[in-house]
Amino acid sequence: MSRIIKMLTENADRAYSHVVSEYEKTGGFCALKKAAVSAPEEIIAEIKKAKLLGRGGAAYPAGSKWEHLLHIPETPKYIVCNADEGEPGTFKDRLIMDLLPLKLLEGIIIAGLVFRADSGHIYVRGEYRKLQRRLLLAIENTRAAGYLGKNIAGSGLDFDIHVISGAGAYVCGENSALLNSTEGKVGRPRIKPPHLAEVGLFLHPTLVNNVESFANIPVIINMGGEVYLQAGHPDSGGSKLICLSGHCKNRNVFEIPLGKITLRDAIYDSELGGGIAGNKKLKFFHLGGQSGPIGGIDQLDTVYSYTDLRKAGLSVGSGAIVVMDESVSIIEYLKGVTEFFIHESCGKCIPCREGNRQLLKILNKLSVPGAATADDLAVMRRLIRTMTDASFCGLGQSAAVALNSAWKLFKTEIEANVRREE
Ligand SMILES: Cc1cc2nc3c(=O)[nH]c(=O)nc-3n(C[C@H](O)[C@H](O)[C@H](O)COP(=O)(O)O)c2cc1C
Ligand code: SF4
């Protein structure tokens, strides 16, 4: 049985990806036409039946998010697509924007129809310049075909989509920082509540979803929520794009059915990761990006689903799976993770801005025999707790997740250099 599924990535084709007539030949814009004549509640009911969990990392149920926004009476409403894709080891949204831009646009326009929204905004990672141009071309073609602009698909709604470029800051993927940046302000997170559904872009009700979440909307409408659910896990329907990188043989994006394969399949199956390169052994894998947990060989038989991974102390996150072989020092790896967070911390709050620096100091000591003491380990524990509990946004709250999970798995290696007091 194939471990790969083609629901979202069906008909992914670079040559014609932005040509509306080609997309229509494969059922493109059928879901949009259906949404144009359906009640918003009917569309949301399908998304709820599908149990689509947000694919940006936080796994919030998309149907509940849409339902909440529908019940907010204030207008105008805005639709925002998070295409910042700043999480290291994550490169799946770029595949959608490159090979399936019209499917992404269709999902955003369906949201526009459901909420009778003012406009849509795609916030694209600054480094994805070429993809920004591809999206602009796809938007132009969609407008020319009458699916954007005035009275889209005869629905009476005027709706257009704008592309906004980020400038290379990881924190701008956090949805409130993303809205600040979209408004032309400094890309720093906002305090919540108020939630973005109530006070979002330009202080108006706003829907923010990830690229993969939006691209799944037409798939759900076309298949029906029930069928979509069946294709995945009973708690979270459909498929997930996973990004394999590091020391596995095949480094690429793969679409897999949720709940139907294990981590071992993902890393070792010849259709997927293909095993470890150079006949080396696996040491650990890092899930969901730098902000996700590290797992070890004892967790390989965990089923790849939101529920099963959570129960095992792991998580899907963005879908990244960074595979590391036996040659990698866990301390050196964690130093790299912490350096990333020092670089990306926006500096607004002390636990994150200073905590990451202090963690790196201790990790540096831990890499030199006899330099670190038991007191350093105690400080490290306190720092992890304080950063997790007291950081202002998700960046600082999750900066020590990798360290915390690795410490449980590789306690002996991490503490090997600690000076033993007489
Ligand atoms: C520091 C930080 C960076 C994030 N980066 C991204 C990102 O690049 N792309 C993304 O979709 N979500 C990112 N998120 C999650 C978003 O805040 C938000 O949960 C997501 O866009 C909601 O969409 P979804 O419900 O469809 O997943 C990030 C969160 C944090 C705290
Ligand atoms: S946790 Fe604080 S310092 Fe770190 S990115 Fe968020 S707001 Fe900025």
GROMACS .gro file of C-alpha atoms in nm, residues 127-411:
model
  285
  127GLU     CA    1   1.278   3.548   0.051
  128TYR     CA    2   1.007   3.401  -0.175
  129ARG     CA    3   1.038   3.679  -0.437
  130LYS     CA    4   0.979   3.448  -0.734
  131LEU     CA    5   0.672   3.300  -0.569
  132GLN     CA    6   0.534   3.647  -0.502
  133ARG     CA    7   0.554   3.711  -0.877
  134ARG     CA    8   0.384   3.377  -0.951
  135LEU     CA    9   0.105   3.462  -0.710
  136LEU     CA   10   0.057   3.804  -0.870
  137LEU     CA   11   0.031   3.637  -1.211
  138ALA     CA   12  -0.221   3.383  -1.078
  139ILE     CA   13  -0.424   3.666  -0.920
  140GLU     CA   14  -0.423   3.860  -1.248
  141ASN     CA   15  -0.545   3.551  -1.440
  142THR     CA   16  -0.813   3.479  -1.178
  143ARG     CA   17  -0.935   3.838  -1.199
  144ALA     CA   18  -0.948   3.819  -1.580
  145ALA     CA   19  -1.162   3.504  -1.551
  146GLY     CA   20  -1.415   3.682  -1.326
  147TYR     CA   21  -1.334   3.498  -1.002
  148LEU     CA   22  -1.183   3.812  -0.846
  149GLY     CA   23  -1.282   4.175  -0.874
  150LYS     CA   24  -1.640   4.294  -0.916
  151ASN     CA   25  -1.936   4.063  -0.854
  152ILE     CA   26  -1.726   3.745  -0.830
  153ALA     CA   27  -1.892   3.437  -0.982
  154GLY     CA   28  -2.219   3.634  -0.995
  155SER     CA   29  -2.236   3.645  -0.614
  156GLY     CA   30  -2.275   4.022  -0.586
  157LEU     CA   31  -1.953   4.036  -0.382
  158ASP     CA   32  -1.661   4.259  -0.484
  159PHE     CA   33  -1.344   4.093  -0.357
  160ASP     CA   34  -0.977   4.116  -0.445
  161ILE     CA   35  -0.653   3.968  -0.313
  162HIS     CA   36  -0.331   4.159  -0.238
  163VAL     CA   37   0.020   4.020  -0.193
  164ILE     CA   38   0.230   4.163   0.090
  165SER     CA   39   0.599   4.084   0.125
  166GLY     CA   40   0.759   4.009   0.459
  167ALA     CA   41   1.119   4.112   0.519
  168GLY     CA   42   1.280   3.803   0.669
  169ALA     CA   43   1.162   3.814   1.032
  170TYR     CA   44   1.050   3.479   1.174
  171VAL     CA   45   0.832   3.648   1.439
  172CYS     CA   46   0.617   3.798   1.160
  173GLY     CA   47   0.472   3.447   1.112
  174GLU     CA   48   0.300   3.491   1.450
  175ASN     CA   49  -0.042   3.604   1.340
  176SER     CA   50  -0.068   3.933   1.534
  177ALA     CA   51   0.289   4.039   1.439
  178LEU     CA   52   0.195   3.949   1.081
  179LEU     CA   53  -0.103   4.186   1.093
  180ASN     CA   54   0.110   4.468   1.239
  181SER     CA   55   0.362   4.416   0.960
  182THR     CA   56   0.083   4.410   0.699
  183GLU     CA   57  -0.039   4.745   0.834
  184GLY     CA   58   0.312   4.887   0.783
  185LYS     CA   59   0.401   4.884   1.153
  186VAL     CA   60   0.696   4.715   1.323
  187GLY     CA   61   0.636   4.338   1.309
  188ARG     CA   62   0.598   4.270   1.679
  189PRO     CA   63   0.322   4.063   1.842
  190ARG     CA   64   0.012   4.222   1.993
  191ILE     CA   65  -0.131   4.145   2.333
  192LYS     CA   66  -0.426   3.899   2.318
  193PRO     CA   67  -0.714   3.929   2.396
  194PRO     CA   68  -0.865   4.097   2.205
  195HIS     CA   69  -0.848   3.811   1.958
  196LEU     CA   70  -0.783   3.875   1.591
  197ALA     CA   71  -1.128   3.749   1.499
  198GLU     CA   72  -1.265   4.058   1.676
  199VAL     CA   73  -0.981   4.311   1.643
  200GLY     CA   74  -0.757   4.207   1.356
  201LEU     CA   75  -0.630   4.381   1.044
  202PHE     CA   76  -0.682   4.760   1.075
  203LEU     CA   77  -0.866   4.670   1.400
  204HIS     CA   78  -1.145   4.491   1.212
  205PRO     CA   79  -1.262   4.126   1.238
  206THR     CA   80  -1.008   3.907   1.057
  207LEU     CA   81  -0.958   3.545   0.961
  208VAL     CA   82  -0.595   3.429   0.957
  209ASN     CA   83  -0.519   3.085   0.817
  210ASN     CA   84  -0.211   2.914   0.683
  211VAL     CA   85  -0.153   2.848   0.309
  212GLU     CA   86  -0.207   2.471   0.344
  213SER     CA   87  -0.526   2.530   0.547
  214PHE     CA   88  -0.673   2.756   0.277
  215ALA     CA   89  -0.568   2.523  -0.006
  216ASN     CA   90  -0.755   2.240   0.165
  217ILE     CA   91  -1.087   2.430   0.160
  218PRO     CA   92  -1.175   2.357  -0.208
  219VAL     CA   93  -1.066   1.995  -0.155
  220ILE     CA   94  -1.312   1.963   0.135
  221ILE     CA   95  -1.598   2.133  -0.051
  222ASN     CA   96  -1.543   1.910  -0.357
  223MET     CA   97  -1.506   1.582  -0.165
  224GLY     CA   98  -1.749   1.659   0.116
  225GLY     CA   99  -1.639   1.690   0.478
  226GLU     CA  100  -1.722   1.328   0.564
  227VAL     CA  101  -1.509   1.176   0.286
  228TYR     CA  102  -1.224   1.414   0.370
  229LEU     CA  103  -1.240   1.304   0.735
  230GLN     CA  104  -1.231   0.934   0.639
  231ALA     CA  105  -0.911   0.988   0.442
  232GLY     CA  106  -0.730   1.091   0.760
  233HIS     CA  107  -0.751   1.039   1.135
  234PRO     CA  108  -1.086   1.039   1.322
  235ASP     CA  109  -0.971   1.351   1.517
  236SER     CA  110  -0.820   1.536   1.222
  237GLY     CA  111  -0.924   1.460   0.869
  238GLY     CA  112  -0.740   1.461   0.539
  239SER     CA  113  -0.375   1.474   0.457
  240LYS     CA  114  -0.069   1.663   0.574
  241LEU     CA  115   0.226   1.788   0.378
  242ILE     CA  116   0.541   1.677   0.556
  243CYS     CA  117   0.887   1.820   0.486
  244LEU     CA  118   1.171   1.572   0.525
  245SER     CA  119   1.520   1.716   0.554
  246GLY     CA  120   1.854   1.655   0.722
  247HIS     CA  121   2.020   1.315   0.702
  248CYS     CA  122   1.746   1.107   0.539
  249LYS     CA  123   1.801   0.988   0.182
  250ASN     CA  124   1.502   1.162   0.023
  251ARG     CA  125   1.466   1.525   0.126
  252ASN     CA  126   1.142   1.657  -0.011
  253VAL     CA  127   0.777   1.746   0.054
  254PHE     CA  128   0.536   1.450   0.070
  255GLU     CA  129   0.159   1.439   0.113
  256ILE     CA  130   0.063   1.168   0.362
  257PRO     CA  131  -0.276   1.063   0.505
  258LEU     CA  132  -0.303   1.168   0.870
  259GLY     CA  133  -0.317   0.876   1.114
  260LYS     CA  134  -0.227   0.608   0.858
  261ILE     CA  135   0.154   0.601   0.875
  262THR     CA  136   0.410   0.602   1.157
  263LEU     CA  137   0.718   0.817   1.205
  264ARG     CA  138   0.921   0.509   1.111
  265ASP     CA  139   0.736   0.496   0.777
  266ALA     CA  140   0.796   0.867   0.721
  267ILE     CA  141   1.170   0.837   0.779
  268TYR     CA  142   1.243   0.488   0.639
  269ASP     CA  143   0.983   0.404   0.372
  270SER     CA  144   1.142   0.408   0.026
  271GLU     CA  145   0.859   0.630  -0.109
  272LEU     CA  146   0.919   0.879   0.173
  273GLY     CA  147   1.245   0.952   0.361
  274GLY     CA  148   1.413   0.633   0.233
  275GLY     CA  149   1.619   0.579   0.551
  276ILE     CA  150   1.939   0.738   0.673
  277ALA     CA  151   2.200   0.840   0.417
  278GLY     CA  152   2.548   0.691   0.419
  279ASN     CA  153   2.442   0.375   0.606
  280LYS     CA  154   2.449   0.564   0.935
  281LYS     CA  155   2.206   0.518   1.224
  282LEU     CA  156   1.930   0.757   1.322
  283LYS     CA  157   2.001   0.955   1.638
  284PHE     CA  158   1.697   1.182   1.667
  285PHE     CA  159   1.437   1.371   1.467
  286HIS     CA  160   1.309   1.724   1.521
  287LEU     CA  161   0.940   1.775   1.449
  288GLY     CA  162   0.750   2.086   1.347
  289GLY     CA  163   1.043   2.325   1.314
  290GLN     CA  164   1.285   2.479   1.566
  291SER     CA  165   0.996   2.546   1.805
  292GLY     CA  166   0.893   2.178   1.810
  293PRO     CA  167   1.002   1.880   2.018
  294ILE     CA  168   1.288   1.639   1.951
  295GLY     CA  169   1.208   1.266   1.938
  296GLY     CA  170   1.423   0.955   1.959
  297ILE     CA  171   1.431   0.602   1.819
  298ASP     CA  172   1.196   0.470   2.091
  299GLN     CA  173   0.921   0.695   1.950
  300LEU     CA  174   0.952   0.580   1.589
  301ASP     CA  175   0.638   0.367   1.602
  302THR     CA  176   0.418   0.663   1.695
  303VAL     CA  177   0.140   0.715   1.442
  304TYR     CA  178   0.171   1.044   1.254
  305SER     CA  179  -0.144   1.220   1.368
  306TYR     CA  180  -0.204   1.525   1.585
  307THR     CA  181  -0.350   1.310   1.864
  308ASP     CA  182  -0.092   1.029   1.865
  309LEU     CA  183   0.207   1.260   1.846
  310ARG     CA  184   0.070   1.477   2.128
  311LYS     CA  185   0.020   1.169   2.347
  312ALA     CA  186   0.385   1.074   2.283
  313GLY     CA  187   0.504   1.424   2.385
  314LEU     CA  188   0.567   1.517   2.021
  315SER     CA  189   0.376   1.734   1.773
  316VAL     CA  190   0.297   1.781   1.404
  317GLY     CA  191   0.364   2.158   1.415
  318SER     CA  192   0.435   2.286   1.066
  319GLY     CA  193   0.498   1.934   0.928
  320ALA     CA  194   0.879   1.959   0.936
  321ILE     CA  195   1.074   1.639   1.010
  322VAL     CA  196   1.446   1.714   1.043
  323VAL     CA  197   1.633   1.383   1.058
  324MET     CA  198   1.971   1.368   1.235
  325ASP     CA  199   2.215   1.077   1.227
  326GLU     CA  200   2.447   0.938   1.495
  327SER     CA  201   2.731   1.177   1.405
  328VAL     CA  202   2.544   1.480   1.541
  329SER     CA  203   2.624   1.612   1.888
  330ILE     CA  204   2.301   1.698   2.067
  331ILE     CA  205   2.465   1.994   2.244
  332GLU     CA  206   2.592   2.139   1.916
  333TYR     CA  207   2.246   2.091   1.762
  334LEU     CA  208   2.075   2.267   2.056
  335LYS     CA  209   2.324   2.552   2.036
  336GLY     CA  210   2.215   2.604   1.674
  337VAL     CA  211   1.849   2.605   1.777
  338THR     CA  212   1.911   2.859   2.055
  339GLU     CA  213   2.120   3.082   1.828
  340PHE     CA  214   1.825   3.087   1.589
  341PHE     CA  215   1.592   3.211   1.865
  342ILE     CA  216   1.844   3.475   1.980
  343HIS     CA  217   1.859   3.600   1.623
  344GLU     CA  218   1.481   3.599   1.575
  345SER     CA  219   1.365   3.727   1.916
  346CYS     CA  220   1.201   4.065   1.856
  347GLY     CA  221   1.333   4.190   2.192
  348LYS     CA  222   0.998   4.305   2.325
  349CYS     CA  223   0.999   4.091   2.642
  350ILE     CA  224   1.276   3.991   2.882
  351PRO     CA  225   1.213   3.614   2.923
  352CYS     CA  226   1.269   3.557   2.553
  353ARG     CA  227   1.526   3.829   2.478
  354GLU     CA  228   1.752   3.748   2.776
  355GLY     CA  229   1.647   3.389   2.843
  356ASN     CA  230   1.773   3.259   2.509
  357ARG     CA  231   2.110   3.432   2.558
  358GLN     CA  232   2.150   3.278   2.903
  359LEU     CA  233   2.056   2.935   2.769
  360LEU     CA  234   2.326   2.963   2.503
  361LYS     CA  235   2.586   3.058   2.766
  362ILE     CA  236   2.506   2.741   2.961
  363LEU     CA  237   2.500   2.525   2.646
  364ASN     CA  238   2.844   2.664   2.557
  365LYS     CA  239   2.970   2.565   2.900
  366LEU     CA  240   2.816   2.219   2.862
  367SER     CA  241   3.023   2.158   2.551
  368VAL     CA  242   3.352   2.203   2.744
  369PRO     CA  243   3.453   1.925   2.990
  370GLY     CA  244   3.426   2.046   3.350
  371ALA     CA  245   3.306   2.399   3.264
  372ALA     CA  246   2.941   2.362   3.374
  373THR     CA  247   2.825   2.286   3.729
  374ALA     CA  248   2.509   2.139   3.881
  375ASP     CA  249   2.404   2.501   3.952
  376ASP     CA  250   2.411   2.572   3.577
  377LEU     CA  251   2.171   2.283   3.522
  378ALA     CA  252   1.938   2.422   3.791
  379VAL     CA  253   1.949   2.767   3.628
  380MET     CA  254   1.877   2.607   3.291
  381ARG     CA  255   1.568   2.437   3.434
  382ARG     CA  256   1.445   2.767   3.582
  383LEU     CA  257   1.509   2.950   3.256
  384ILE     CA  258   1.309   2.693   3.057
  385ARG     CA  259   1.016   2.729   3.300
  386THR     CA  260   1.024   3.109   3.303
  387MET     CA  261   1.054   3.142   2.925
  388THR     CA  262   0.770   2.896   2.867
  389ASP     CA  263   0.538   3.059   3.122
  390ALA     CA  264   0.625   3.427   3.095
  391SER     CA  265   0.722   3.504   2.736
  392PHE     CA  266   0.487   3.742   2.560
  393CYS     CA  267   0.431   3.535   2.245
  394GLY     CA  268   0.465   3.185   2.105
  395LEU     CA  269   0.823   3.243   1.992
  396GLY     CA  270   0.962   3.272   2.344
  397GLN     CA  271   0.709   3.025   2.487
  398SER     CA  272   0.831   2.751   2.254
  399ALA     CA  273   1.202   2.843   2.225
  400ALA     CA  274   1.301   2.584   2.488
  401VAL     CA  275   1.075   2.300   2.368
  402ALA     CA  276   1.358   2.132   2.175
  403LEU     CA  277   1.599   2.162   2.468
  404ASN     CA  278   1.345   2.033   2.719
  405SER     CA  279   1.253   1.728   2.510
  406ALA     CA  280   1.616   1.654   2.420
  407TRP     CA  281   1.719   1.674   2.785
  408LYS     CA  282   1.482   1.387   2.866
  409LEU     CA  283   1.616   1.174   2.579
  410PHE     CA  284   1.987   1.254   2.603
  411LYS     CA  285   2.034   1.335   2.973
   0.00000   0.00000   0.00000
